[in-house]
mmCIF file of N, CA, C and O in Angstrom:
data_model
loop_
_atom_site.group_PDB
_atom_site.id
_atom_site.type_symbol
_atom_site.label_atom_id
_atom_site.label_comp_id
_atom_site.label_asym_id
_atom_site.label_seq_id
_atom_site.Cartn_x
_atom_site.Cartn_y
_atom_site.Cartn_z
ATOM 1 N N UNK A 536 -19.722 -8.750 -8.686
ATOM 2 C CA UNK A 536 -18.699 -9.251 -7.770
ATOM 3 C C UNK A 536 -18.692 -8.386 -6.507
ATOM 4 O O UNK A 536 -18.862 -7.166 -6.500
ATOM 5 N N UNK A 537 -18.535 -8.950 -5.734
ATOM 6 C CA UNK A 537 -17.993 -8.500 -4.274
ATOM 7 C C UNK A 537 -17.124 -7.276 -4.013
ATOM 8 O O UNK A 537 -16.043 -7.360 -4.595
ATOM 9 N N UNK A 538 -17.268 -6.314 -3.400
ATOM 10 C CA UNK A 538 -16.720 -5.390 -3.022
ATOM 11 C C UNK A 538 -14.982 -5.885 -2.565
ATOM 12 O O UNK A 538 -14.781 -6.722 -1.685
ATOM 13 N N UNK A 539 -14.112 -5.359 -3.159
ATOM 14 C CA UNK A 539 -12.602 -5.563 -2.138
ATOM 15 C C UNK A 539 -12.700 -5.753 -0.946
ATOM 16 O O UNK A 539 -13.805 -5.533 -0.452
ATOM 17 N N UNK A 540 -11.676 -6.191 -0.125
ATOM 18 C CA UNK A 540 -11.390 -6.533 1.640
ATOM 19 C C UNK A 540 -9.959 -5.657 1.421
ATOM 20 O O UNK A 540 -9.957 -5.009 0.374
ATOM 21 N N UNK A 541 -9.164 -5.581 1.963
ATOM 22 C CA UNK A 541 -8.158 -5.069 2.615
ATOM 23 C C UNK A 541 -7.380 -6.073 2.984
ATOM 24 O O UNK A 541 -7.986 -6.814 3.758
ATOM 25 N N UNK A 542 -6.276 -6.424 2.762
ATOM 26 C CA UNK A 542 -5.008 -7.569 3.465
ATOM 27 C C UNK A 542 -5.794 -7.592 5.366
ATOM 28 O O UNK A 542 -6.479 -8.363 6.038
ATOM 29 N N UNK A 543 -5.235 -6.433 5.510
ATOM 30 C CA UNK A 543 -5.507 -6.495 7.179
ATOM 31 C C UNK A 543 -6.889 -6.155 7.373
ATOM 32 O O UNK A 543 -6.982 -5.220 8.169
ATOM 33 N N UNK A 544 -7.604 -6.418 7.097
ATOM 34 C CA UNK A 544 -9.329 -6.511 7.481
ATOM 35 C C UNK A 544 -9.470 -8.028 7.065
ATOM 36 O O UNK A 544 -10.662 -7.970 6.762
ATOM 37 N N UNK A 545 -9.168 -9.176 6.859
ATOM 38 C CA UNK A 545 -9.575 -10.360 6.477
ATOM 39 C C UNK A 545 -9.661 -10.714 8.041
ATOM 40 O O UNK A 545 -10.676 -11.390 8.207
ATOM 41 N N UNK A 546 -9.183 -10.572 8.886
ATOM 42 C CA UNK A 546 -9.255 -11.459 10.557
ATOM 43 C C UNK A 546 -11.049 -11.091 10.704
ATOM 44 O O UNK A 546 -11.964 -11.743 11.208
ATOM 45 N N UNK A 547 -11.022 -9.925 10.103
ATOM 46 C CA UNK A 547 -12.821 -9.603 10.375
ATOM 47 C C UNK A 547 -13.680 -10.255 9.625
ATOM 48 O O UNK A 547 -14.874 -9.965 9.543
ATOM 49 N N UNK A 548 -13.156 -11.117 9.071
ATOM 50 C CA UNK A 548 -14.067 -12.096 7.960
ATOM 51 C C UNK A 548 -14.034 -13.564 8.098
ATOM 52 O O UNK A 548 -14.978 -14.109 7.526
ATOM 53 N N UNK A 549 -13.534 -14.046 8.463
ATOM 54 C CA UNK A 549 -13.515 -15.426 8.854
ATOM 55 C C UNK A 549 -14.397 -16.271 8.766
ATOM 56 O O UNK A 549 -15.080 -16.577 9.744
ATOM 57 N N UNK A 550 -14.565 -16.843 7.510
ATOM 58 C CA UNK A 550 -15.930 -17.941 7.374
ATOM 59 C C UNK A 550 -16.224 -17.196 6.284
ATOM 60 O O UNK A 550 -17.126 -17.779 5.684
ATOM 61 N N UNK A 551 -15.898 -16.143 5.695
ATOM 62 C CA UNK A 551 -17.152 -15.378 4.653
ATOM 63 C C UNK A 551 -16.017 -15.579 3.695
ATOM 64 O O UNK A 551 -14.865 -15.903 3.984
ATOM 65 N N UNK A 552 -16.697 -15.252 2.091
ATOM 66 C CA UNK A 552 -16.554 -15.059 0.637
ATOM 67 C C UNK A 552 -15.921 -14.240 0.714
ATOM 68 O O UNK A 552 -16.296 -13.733 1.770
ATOM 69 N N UNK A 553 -15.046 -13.577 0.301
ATOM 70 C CA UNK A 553 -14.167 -11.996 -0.015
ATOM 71 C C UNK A 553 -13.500 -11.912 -1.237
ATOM 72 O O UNK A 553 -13.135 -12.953 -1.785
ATOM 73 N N UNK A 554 -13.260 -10.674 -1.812
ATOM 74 C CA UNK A 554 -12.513 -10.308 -2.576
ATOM 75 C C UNK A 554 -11.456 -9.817 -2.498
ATOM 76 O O UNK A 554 -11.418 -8.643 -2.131
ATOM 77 N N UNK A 555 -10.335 -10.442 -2.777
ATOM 78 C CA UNK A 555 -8.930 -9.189 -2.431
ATOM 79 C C UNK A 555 -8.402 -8.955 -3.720
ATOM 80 O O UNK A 555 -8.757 -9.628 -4.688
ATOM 81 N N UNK A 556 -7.575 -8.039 -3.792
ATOM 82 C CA UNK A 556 -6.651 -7.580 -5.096
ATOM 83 C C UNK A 556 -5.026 -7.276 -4.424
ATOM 84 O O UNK A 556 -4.763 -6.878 -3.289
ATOM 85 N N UNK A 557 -4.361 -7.512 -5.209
ATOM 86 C CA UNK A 557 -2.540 -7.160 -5.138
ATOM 87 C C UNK A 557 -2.453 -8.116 -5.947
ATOM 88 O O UNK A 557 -3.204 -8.741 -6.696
ATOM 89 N N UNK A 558 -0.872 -8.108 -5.509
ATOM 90 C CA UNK A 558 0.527 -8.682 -6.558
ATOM 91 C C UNK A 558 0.897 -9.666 -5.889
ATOM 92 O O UNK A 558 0.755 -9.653 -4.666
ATOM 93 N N UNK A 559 1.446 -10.724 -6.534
ATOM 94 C CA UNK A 559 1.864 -11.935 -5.923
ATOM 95 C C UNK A 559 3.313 -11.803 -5.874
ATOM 96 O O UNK A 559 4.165 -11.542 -6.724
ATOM 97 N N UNK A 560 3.351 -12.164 -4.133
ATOM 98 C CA UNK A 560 4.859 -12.463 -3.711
ATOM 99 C C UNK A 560 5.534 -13.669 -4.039
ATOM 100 O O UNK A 560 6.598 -13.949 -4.591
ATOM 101 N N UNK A 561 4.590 -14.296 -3.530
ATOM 102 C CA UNK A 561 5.572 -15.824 -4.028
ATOM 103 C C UNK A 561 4.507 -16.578 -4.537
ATOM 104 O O UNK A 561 3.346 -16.186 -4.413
ATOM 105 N N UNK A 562 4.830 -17.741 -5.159
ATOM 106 C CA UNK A 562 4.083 -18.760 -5.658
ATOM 107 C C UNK A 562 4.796 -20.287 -5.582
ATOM 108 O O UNK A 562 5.721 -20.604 -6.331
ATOM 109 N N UNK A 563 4.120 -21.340 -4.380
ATOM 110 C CA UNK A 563 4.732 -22.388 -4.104
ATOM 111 C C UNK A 563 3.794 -23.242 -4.971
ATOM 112 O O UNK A 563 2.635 -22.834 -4.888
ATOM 113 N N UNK A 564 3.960 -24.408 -5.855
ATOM 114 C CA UNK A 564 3.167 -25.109 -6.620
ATOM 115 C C UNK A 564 3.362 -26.257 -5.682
ATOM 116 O O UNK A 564 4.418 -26.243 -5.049
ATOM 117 N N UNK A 565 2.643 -27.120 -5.505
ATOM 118 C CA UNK A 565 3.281 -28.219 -4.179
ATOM 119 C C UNK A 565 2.270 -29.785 -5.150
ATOM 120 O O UNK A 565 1.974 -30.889 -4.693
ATOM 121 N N UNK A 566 2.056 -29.309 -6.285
ATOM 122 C CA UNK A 566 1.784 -30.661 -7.128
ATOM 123 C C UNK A 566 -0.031 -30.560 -7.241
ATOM 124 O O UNK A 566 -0.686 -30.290 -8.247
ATOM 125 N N UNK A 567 -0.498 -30.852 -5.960
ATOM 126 C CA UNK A 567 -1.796 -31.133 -6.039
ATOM 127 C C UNK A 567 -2.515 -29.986 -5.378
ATOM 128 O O UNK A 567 -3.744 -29.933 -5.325
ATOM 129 N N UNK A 568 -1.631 -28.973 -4.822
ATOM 130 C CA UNK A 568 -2.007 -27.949 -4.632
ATOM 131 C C UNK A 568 -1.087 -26.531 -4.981
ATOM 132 O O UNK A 568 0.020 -26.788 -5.454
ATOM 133 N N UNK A 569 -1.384 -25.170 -4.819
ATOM 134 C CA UNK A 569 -0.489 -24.361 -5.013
ATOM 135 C C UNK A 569 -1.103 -23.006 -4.013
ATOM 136 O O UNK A 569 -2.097 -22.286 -3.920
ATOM 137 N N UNK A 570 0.190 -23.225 -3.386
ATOM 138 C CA UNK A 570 0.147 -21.982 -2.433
ATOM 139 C C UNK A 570 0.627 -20.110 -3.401
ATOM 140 O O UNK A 570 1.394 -19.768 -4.300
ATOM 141 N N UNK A 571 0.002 -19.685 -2.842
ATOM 142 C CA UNK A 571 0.921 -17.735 -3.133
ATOM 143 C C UNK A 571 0.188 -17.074 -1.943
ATOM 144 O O UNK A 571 -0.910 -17.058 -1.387
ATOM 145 N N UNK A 572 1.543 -16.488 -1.863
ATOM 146 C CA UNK A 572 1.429 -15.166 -0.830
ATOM 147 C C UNK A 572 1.270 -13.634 -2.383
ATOM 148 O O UNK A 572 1.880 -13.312 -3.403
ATOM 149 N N UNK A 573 -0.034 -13.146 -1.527
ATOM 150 C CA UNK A 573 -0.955 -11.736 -1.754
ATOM 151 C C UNK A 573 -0.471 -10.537 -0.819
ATOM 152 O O UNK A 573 -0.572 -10.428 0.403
ATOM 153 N N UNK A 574 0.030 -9.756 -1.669
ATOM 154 C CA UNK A 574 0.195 -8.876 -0.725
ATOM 155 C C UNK A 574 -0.533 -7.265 -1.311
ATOM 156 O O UNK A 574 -0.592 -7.216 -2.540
ATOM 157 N N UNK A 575 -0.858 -6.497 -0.866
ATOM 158 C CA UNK A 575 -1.708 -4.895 -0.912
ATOM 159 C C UNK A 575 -0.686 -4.038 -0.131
ATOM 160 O O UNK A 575 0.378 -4.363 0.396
ATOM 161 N N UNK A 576 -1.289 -2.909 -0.207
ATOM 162 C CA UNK A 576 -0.633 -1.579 0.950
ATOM 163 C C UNK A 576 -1.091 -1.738 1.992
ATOM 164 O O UNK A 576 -1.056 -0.756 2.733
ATOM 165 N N UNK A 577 -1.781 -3.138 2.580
ATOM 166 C CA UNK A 577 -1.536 -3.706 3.986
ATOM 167 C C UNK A 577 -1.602 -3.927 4.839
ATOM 168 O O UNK A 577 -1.918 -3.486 5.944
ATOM 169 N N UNK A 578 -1.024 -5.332 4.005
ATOM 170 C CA UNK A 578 0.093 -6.333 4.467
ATOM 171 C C UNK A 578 -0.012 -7.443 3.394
ATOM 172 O O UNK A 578 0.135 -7.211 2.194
ATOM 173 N N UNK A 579 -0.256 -8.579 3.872
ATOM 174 C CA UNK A 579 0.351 -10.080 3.085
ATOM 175 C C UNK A 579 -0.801 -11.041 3.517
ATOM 176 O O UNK A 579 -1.505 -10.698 4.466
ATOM 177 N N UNK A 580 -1.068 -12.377 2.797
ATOM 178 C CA UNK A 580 -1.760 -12.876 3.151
ATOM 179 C C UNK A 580 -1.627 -14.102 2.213
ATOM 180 O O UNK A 580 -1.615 -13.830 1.012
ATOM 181 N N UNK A 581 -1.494 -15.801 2.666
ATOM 182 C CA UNK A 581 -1.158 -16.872 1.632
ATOM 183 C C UNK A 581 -2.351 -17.101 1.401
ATOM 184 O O UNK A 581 -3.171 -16.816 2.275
ATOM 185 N N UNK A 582 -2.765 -17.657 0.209
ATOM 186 C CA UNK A 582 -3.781 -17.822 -0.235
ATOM 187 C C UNK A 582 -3.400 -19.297 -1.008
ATOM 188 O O UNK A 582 -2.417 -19.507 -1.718
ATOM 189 N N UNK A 583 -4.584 -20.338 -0.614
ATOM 190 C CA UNK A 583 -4.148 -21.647 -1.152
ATOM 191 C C UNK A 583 -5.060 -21.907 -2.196
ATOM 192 O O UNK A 583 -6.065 -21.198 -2.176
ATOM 193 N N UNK A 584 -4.950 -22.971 -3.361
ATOM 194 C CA UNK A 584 -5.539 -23.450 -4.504
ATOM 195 C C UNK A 584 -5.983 -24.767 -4.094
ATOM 196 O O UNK A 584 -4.881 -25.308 -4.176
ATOM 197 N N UNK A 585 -6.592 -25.497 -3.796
ATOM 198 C CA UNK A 585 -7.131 -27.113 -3.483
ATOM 199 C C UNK A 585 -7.473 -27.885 -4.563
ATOM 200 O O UNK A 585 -7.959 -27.567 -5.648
ATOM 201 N N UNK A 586 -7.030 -29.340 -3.940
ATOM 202 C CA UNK A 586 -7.249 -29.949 -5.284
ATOM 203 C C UNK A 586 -8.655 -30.259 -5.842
ATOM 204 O O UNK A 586 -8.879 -30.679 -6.978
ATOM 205 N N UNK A 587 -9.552 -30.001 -4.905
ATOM 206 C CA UNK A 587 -11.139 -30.142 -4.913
ATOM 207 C C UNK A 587 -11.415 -29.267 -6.609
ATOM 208 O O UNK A 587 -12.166 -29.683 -7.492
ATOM 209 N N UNK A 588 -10.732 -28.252 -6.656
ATOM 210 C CA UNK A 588 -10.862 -27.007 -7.884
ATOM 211 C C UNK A 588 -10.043 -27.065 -8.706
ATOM 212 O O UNK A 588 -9.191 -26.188 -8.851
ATOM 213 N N UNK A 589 -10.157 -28.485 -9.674
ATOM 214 C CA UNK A 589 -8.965 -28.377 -10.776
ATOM 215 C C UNK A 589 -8.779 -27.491 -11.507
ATOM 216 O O UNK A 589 -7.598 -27.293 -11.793
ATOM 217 N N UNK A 590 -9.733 -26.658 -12.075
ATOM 218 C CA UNK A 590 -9.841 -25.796 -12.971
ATOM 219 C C UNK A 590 -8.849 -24.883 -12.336
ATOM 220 O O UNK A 590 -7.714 -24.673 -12.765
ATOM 221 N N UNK A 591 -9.283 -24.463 -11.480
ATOM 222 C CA UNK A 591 -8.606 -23.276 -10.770
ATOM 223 C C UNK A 591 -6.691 -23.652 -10.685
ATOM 224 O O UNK A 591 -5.668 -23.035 -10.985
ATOM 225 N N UNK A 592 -7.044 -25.090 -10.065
ATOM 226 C CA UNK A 592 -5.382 -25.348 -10.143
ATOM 227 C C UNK A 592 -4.850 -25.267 -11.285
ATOM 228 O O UNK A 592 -4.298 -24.170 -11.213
ATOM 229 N N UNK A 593 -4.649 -25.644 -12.223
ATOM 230 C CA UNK A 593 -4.443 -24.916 -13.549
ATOM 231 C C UNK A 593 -4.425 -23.595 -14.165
ATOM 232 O O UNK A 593 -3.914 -23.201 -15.213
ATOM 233 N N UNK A 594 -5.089 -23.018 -13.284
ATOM 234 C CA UNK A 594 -5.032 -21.313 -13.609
ATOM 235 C C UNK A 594 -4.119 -21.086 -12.747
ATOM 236 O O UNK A 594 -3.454 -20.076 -12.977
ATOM 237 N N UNK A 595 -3.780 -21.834 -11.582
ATOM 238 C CA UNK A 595 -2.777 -20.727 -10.345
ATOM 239 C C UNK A 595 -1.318 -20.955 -10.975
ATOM 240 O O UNK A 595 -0.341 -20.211 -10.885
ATOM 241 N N UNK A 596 -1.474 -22.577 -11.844
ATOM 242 C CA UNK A 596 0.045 -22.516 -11.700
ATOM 243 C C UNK A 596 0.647 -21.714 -13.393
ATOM 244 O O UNK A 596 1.661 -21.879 -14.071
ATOM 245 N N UNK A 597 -0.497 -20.898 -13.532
ATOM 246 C CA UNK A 597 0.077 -20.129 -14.914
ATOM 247 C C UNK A 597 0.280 -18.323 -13.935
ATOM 248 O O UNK A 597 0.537 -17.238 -14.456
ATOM 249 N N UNK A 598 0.075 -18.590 -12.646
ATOM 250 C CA UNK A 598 0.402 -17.347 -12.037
ATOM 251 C C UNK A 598 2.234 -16.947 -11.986
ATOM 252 O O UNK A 598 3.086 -17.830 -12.094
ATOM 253 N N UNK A 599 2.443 -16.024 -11.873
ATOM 254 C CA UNK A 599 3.809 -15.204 -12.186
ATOM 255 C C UNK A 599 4.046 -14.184 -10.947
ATOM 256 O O UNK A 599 2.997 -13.575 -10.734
ATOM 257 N N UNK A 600 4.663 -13.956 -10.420
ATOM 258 C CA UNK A 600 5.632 -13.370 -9.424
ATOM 259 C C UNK A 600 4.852 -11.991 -9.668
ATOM 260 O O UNK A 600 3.986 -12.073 -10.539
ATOM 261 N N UNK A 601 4.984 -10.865 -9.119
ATOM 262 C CA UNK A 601 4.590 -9.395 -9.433
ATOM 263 C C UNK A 601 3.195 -9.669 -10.387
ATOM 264 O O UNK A 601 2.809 -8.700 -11.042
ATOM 265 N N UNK A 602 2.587 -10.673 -10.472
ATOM 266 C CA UNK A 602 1.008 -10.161 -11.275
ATOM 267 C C UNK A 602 0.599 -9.726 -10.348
ATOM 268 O O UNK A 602 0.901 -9.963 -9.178
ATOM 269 N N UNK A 603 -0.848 -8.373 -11.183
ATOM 270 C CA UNK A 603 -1.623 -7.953 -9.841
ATOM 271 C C UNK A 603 -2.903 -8.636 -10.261
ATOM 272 O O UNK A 603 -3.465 -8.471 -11.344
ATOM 273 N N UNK A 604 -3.308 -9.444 -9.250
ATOM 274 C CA UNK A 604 -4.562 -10.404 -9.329
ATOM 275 C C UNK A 604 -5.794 -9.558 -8.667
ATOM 276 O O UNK A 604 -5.540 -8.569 -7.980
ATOM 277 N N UNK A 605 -7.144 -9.986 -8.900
ATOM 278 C CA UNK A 605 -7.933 -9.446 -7.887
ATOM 279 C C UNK A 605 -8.848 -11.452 -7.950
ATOM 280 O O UNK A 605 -9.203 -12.058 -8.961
ATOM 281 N N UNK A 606 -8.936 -11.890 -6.561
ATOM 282 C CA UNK A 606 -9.118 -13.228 -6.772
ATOM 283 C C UNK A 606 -10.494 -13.458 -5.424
ATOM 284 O O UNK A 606 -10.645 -12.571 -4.584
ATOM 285 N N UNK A 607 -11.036 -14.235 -5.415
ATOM 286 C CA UNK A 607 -12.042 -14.052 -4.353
ATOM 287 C C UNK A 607 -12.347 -15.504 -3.743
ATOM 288 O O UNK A 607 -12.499 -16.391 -4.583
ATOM 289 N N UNK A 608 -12.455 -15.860 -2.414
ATOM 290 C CA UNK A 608 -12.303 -17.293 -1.594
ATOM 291 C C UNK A 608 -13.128 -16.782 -0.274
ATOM 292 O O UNK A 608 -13.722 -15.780 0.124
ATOM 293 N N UNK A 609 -12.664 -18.591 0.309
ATOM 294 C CA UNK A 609 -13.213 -18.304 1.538
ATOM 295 C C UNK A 609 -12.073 -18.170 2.337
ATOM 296 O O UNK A 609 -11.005 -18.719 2.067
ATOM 297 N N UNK A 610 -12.348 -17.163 3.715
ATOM 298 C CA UNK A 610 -11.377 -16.688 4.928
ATOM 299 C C UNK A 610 -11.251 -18.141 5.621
ATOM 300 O O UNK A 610 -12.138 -18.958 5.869
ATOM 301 N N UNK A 611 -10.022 -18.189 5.826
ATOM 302 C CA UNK A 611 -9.857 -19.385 6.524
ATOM 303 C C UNK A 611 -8.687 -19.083 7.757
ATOM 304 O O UNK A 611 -7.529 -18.849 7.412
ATOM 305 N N UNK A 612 -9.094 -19.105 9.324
ATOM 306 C CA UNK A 612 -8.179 -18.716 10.530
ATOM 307 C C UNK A 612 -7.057 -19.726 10.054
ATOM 308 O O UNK A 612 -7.220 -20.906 9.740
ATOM 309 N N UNK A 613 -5.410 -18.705 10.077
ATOM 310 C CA UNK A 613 -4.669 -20.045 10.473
ATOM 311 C C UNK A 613 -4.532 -20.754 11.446
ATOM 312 O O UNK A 613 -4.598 -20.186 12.536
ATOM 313 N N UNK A 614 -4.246 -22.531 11.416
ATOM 314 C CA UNK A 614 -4.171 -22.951 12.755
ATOM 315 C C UNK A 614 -3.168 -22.535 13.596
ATOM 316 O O UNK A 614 -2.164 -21.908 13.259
ATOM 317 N N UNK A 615 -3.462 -22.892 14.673
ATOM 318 C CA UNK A 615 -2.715 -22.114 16.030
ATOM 319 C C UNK A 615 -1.261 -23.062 15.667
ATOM 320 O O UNK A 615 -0.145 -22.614 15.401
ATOM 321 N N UNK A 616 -1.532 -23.971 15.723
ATOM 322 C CA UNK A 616 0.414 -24.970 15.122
ATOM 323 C C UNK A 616 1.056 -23.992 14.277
ATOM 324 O O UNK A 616 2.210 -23.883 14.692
ATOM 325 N N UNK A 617 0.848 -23.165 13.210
ATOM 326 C CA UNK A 617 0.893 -22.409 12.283
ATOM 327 C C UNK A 617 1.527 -21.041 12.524
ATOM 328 O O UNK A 617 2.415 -20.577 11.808
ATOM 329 N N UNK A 618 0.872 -20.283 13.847
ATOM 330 C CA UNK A 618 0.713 -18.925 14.196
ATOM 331 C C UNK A 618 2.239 -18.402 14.700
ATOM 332 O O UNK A 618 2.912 -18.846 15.630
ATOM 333 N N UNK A 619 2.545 -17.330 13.784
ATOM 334 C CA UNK A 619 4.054 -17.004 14.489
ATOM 335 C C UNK A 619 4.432 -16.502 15.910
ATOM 336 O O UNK A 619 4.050 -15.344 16.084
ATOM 337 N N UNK A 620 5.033 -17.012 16.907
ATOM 338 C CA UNK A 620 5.333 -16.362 18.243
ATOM 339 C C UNK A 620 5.980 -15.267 18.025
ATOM 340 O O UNK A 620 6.909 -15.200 17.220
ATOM 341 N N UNK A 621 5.441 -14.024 18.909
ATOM 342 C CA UNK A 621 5.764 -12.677 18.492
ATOM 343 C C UNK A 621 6.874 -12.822 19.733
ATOM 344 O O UNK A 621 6.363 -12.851 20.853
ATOM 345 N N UNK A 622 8.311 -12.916 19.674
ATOM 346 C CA UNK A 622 9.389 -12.839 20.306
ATOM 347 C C UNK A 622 10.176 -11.629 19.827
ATOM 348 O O UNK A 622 11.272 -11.370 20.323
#
């Protein structure tokens, strides 16, 4: 397996495979997909389940609040509609 990334080193990856590890903040199940926010010593980062990967969807929604996961995907930029205004 893949070496770890860092929460805040993923902007340097964008398009590539990675590995991250932490604890899950939240976990949104949204039916055909399931969102969780990942967080490390930092920062945070949502990480989505698609329905393309049933298997997998079935594993996310047996995920639990405070597990520490180590899980590996592709970097995906959020869209700019998405991006928080720093006010």
């Amino acid at each position: 397996m893949k070496n770890r990334i860092y929460i805040k080193d993923l902007k340097d990856h964008i398009g590539k495979e990675v590995v991250i590890a932490g604890s899950v903040d939240v976990r949104r199940d949204q039916g055909k997909m399931v969102f969780f926010d990942m967080r490390d010593m930092t920062g945070r980062v949502q990480c989505v389940a698609l329905p393309s990967h049933a298997e997998v969807i079935e594993k996310c929604k047996e995920i639990r609040l405070e597990w520490v996961l180590k899980i590996s995907g592709l970097v995906n930029k959020r869209p700019e509609k998405n991006l928080k205004l720093g006010f």
